[in-house]
mmCIF file of C-alpha atoms in Angstrom:
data_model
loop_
_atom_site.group_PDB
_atom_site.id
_atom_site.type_symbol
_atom_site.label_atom_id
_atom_site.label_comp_id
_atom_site.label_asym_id
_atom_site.label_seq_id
_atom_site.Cartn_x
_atom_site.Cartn_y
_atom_site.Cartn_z
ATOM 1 C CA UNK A 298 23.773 -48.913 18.792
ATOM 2 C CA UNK A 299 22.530 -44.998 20.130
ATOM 3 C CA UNK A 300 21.571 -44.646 23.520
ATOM 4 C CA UNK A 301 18.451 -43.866 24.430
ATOM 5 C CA UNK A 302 19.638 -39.934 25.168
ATOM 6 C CA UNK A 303 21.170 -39.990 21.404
ATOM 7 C CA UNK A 304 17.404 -40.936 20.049
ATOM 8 C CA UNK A 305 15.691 -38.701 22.129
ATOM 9 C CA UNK A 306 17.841 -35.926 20.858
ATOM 10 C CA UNK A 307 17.258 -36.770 17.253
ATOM 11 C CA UNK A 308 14.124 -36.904 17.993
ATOM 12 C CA UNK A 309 13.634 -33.842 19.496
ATOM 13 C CA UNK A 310 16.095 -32.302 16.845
ATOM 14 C CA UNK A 311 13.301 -33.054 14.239
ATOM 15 C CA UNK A 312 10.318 -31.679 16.240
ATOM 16 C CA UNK A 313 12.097 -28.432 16.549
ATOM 17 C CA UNK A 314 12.919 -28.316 12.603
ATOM 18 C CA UNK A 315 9.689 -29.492 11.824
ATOM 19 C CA UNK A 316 8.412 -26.769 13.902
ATOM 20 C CA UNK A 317 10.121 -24.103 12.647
ATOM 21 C CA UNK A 318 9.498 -24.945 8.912
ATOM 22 C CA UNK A 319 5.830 -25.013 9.935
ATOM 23 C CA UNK A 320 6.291 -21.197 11.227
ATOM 24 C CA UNK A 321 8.161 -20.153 8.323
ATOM 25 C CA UNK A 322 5.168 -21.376 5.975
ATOM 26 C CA UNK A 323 2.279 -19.670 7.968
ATOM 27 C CA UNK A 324 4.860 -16.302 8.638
ATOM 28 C CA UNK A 325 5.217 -16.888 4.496
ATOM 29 C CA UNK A 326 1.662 -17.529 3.746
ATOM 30 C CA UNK A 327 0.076 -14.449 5.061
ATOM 31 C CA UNK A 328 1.992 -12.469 2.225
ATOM 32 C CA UNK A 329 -0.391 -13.565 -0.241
ATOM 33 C CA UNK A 330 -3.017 -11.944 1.738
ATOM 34 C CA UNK A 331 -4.254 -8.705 0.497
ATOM 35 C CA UNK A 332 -6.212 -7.183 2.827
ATOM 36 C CA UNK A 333 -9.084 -3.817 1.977
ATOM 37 C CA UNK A 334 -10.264 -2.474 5.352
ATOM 38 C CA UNK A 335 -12.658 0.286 5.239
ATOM 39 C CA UNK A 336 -13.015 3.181 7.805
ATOM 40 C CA UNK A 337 -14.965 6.252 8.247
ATOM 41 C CA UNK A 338 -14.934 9.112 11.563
ATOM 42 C CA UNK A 339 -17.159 11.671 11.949
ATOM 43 C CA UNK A 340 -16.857 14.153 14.353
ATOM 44 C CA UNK A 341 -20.518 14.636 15.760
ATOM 45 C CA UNK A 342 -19.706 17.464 18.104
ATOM 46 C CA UNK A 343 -16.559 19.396 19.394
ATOM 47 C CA UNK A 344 -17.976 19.375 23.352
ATOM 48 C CA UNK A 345 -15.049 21.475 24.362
ATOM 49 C CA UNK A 346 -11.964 23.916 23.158
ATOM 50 C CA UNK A 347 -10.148 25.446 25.628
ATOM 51 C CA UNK A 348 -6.974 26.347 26.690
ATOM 52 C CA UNK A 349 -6.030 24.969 29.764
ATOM 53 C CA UNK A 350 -4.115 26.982 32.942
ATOM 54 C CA UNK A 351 -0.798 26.197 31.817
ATOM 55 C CA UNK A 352 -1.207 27.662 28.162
ATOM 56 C CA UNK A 353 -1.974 24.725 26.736
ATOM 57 C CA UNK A 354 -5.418 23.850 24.135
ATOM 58 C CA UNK A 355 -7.459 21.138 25.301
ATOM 59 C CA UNK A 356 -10.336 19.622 22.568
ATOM 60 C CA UNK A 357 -13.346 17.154 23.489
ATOM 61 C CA UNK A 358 -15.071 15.644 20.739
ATOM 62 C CA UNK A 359 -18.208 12.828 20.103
ATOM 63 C CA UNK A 360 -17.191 10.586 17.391
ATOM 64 C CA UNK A 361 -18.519 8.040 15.131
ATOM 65 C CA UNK A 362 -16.052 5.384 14.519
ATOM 66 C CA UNK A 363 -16.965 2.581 12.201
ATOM 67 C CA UNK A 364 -14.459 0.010 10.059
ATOM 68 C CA UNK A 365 -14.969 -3.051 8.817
ATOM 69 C CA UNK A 366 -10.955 -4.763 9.332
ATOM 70 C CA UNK A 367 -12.477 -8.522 8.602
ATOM 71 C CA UNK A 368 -10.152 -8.860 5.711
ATOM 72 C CA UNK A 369 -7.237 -8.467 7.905
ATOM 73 C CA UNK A 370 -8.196 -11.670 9.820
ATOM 74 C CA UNK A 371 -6.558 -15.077 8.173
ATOM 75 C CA UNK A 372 -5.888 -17.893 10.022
ATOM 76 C CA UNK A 373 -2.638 -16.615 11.347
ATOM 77 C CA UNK A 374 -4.299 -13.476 13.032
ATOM 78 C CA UNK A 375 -3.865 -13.624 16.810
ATOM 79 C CA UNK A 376 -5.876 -10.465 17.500
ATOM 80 C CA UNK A 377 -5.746 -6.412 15.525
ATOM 81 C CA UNK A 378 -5.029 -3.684 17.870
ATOM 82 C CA UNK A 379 -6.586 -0.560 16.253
ATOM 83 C CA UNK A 380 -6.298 2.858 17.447
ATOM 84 C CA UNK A 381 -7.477 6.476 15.818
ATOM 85 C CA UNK A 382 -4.920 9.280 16.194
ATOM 86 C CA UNK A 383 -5.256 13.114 15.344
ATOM 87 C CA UNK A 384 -2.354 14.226 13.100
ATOM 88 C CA UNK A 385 -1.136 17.561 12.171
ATOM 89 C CA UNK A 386 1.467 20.096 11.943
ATOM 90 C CA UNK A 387 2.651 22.960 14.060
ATOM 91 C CA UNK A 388 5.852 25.198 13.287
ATOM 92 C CA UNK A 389 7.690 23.402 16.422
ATOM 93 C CA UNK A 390 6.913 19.788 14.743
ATOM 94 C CA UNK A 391 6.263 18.625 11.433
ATOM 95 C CA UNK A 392 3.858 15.934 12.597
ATOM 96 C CA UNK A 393 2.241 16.126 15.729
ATOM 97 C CA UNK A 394 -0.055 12.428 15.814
ATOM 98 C CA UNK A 395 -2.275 12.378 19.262
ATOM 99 C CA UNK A 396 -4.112 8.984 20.434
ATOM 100 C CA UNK A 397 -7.693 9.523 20.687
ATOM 101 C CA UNK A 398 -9.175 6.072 20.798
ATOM 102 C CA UNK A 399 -8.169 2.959 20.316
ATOM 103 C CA UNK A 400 -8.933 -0.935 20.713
ATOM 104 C CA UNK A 401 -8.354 -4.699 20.759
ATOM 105 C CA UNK A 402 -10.383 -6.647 17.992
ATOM 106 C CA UNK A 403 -9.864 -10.607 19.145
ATOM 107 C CA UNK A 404 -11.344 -11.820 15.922
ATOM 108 C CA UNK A 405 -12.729 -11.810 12.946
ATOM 109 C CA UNK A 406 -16.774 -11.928 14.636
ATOM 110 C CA UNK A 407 -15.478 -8.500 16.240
ATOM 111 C CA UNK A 408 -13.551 -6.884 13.135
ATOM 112 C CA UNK A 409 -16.764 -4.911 11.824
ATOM 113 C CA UNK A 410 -18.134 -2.033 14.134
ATOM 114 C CA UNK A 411 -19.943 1.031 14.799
ATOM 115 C CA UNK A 412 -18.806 3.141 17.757
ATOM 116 C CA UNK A 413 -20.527 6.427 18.936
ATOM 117 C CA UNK A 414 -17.805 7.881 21.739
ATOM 118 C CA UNK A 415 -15.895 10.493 22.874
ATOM 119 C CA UNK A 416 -12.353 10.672 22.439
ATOM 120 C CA UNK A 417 -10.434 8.316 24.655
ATOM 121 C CA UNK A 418 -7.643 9.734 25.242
ATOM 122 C CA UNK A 419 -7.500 13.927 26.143
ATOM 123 C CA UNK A 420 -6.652 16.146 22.805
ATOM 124 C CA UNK A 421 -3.889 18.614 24.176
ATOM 125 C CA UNK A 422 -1.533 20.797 22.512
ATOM 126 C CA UNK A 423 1.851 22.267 24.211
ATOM 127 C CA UNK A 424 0.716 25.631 23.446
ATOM 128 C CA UNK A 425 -1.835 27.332 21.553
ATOM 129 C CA UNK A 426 -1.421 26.066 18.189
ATOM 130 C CA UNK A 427 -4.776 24.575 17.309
ATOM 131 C CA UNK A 428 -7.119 27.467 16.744
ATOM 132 C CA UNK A 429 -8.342 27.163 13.035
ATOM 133 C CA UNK A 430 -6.153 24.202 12.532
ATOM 134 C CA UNK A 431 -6.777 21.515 9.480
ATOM 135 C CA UNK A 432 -5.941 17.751 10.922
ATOM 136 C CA UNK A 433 -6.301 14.550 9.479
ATOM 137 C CA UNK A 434 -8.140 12.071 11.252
ATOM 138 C CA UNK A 435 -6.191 8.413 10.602
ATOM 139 C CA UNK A 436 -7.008 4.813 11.744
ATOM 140 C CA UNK A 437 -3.891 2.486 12.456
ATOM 141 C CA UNK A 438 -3.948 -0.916 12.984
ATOM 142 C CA UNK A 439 -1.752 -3.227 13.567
ATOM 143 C CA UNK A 440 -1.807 -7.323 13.052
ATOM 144 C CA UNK A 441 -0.346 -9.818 15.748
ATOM 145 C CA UNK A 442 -0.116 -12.767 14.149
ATOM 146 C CA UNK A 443 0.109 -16.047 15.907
ATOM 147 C CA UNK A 444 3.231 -16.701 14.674
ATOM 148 C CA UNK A 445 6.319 -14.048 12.400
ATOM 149 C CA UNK A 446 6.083 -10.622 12.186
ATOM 150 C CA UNK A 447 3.790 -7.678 12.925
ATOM 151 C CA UNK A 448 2.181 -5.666 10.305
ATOM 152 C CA UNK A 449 1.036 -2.569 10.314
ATOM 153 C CA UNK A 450 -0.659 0.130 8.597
ATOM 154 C CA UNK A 451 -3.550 2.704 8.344
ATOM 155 C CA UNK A 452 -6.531 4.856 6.608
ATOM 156 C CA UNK A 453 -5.746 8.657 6.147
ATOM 157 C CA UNK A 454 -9.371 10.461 6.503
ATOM 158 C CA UNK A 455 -8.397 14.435 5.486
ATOM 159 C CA UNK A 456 -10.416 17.794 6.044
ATOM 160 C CA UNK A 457 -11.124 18.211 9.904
ATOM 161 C CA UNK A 458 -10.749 21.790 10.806
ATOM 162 C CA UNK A 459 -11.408 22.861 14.470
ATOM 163 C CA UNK A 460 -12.678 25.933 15.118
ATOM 164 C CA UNK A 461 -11.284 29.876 15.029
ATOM 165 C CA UNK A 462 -12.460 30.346 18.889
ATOM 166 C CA UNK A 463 -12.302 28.485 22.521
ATOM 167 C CA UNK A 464 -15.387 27.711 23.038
#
């Protein structure tokens, strides 16, 4: 006969396997998921350009973020953290990306929005590089799923220009 501490290993032993194949299948099932987000910015207003004390540009805008991520949401979404990042080139760096707002979507309810801000996050340059400058406007996102990996990926919006002159 097993002790009782043999059994309750065994036991436990399953649990844990039973567990993990559980995982594997939700981590596997979200592959069949093919997801179409849609996103559109506009830039309402450039508030400021200017280049700061030290040399460097500084850009305020109003922006009108709206996306509709619900089809990233299955039931092995934990939450989407979304963010919006300017991204362009400069002869130091052959992409430059800068933050300019981002957020936590807990849910599905929450995925589709309309947001009239200004940007987050401060637009600076090292240097004066961004008079006249064409930038692409892109929304990442990335998926935490309640259980396996992370996913990411993101919406490339092209022809932003900002303007010749500080203003």
């Amino acid at each position: 006969m097993h002790s009782f501490g043999h059994r309750a290993n065994a036991v436990a032993t399953f649990a844990v396997t039973i567990l993990a194949a559980m995982c594997f299948a939700a981590s596997f099932s979200d592959q069949f998921n093919s997801p179409s987000p849609t996103a559109s910015v506009k830039i309402l207003n450039i508030n400021w350009f200017q280049k700061e004390a030290n040399g460097n540009d500084e850009v305020s805008m109003t922006l009108n973020i709206s996306a509709d991520l619900s089809s990233l949401f299955t039931w092995n979404t934990k939450q989407v953290f979304v963010f919006v990042a300017a991204e362009y080139e400069t002869p130091q760096n052959a992409l430059n990306q800068v933050s300019l707002w981002d957020g936590i979507i807990p849910s599905k309810e929450h995925a589709k929005f309309l947001i009239h801000t200004t940007n987050k996050y401060r637009f600076i340059d090292q240097g004066s590089n961004l008079k006249g400058k064409d930038f692409n406007l892109t929304m990442h996102w990335h998926i935490m799923p309640k259980t396996g990996k992370m996913f990411a990926d993101k919406i490339v919006m092209t022809g932003y220009r900002l303007p010749e002159q500080y203003r």
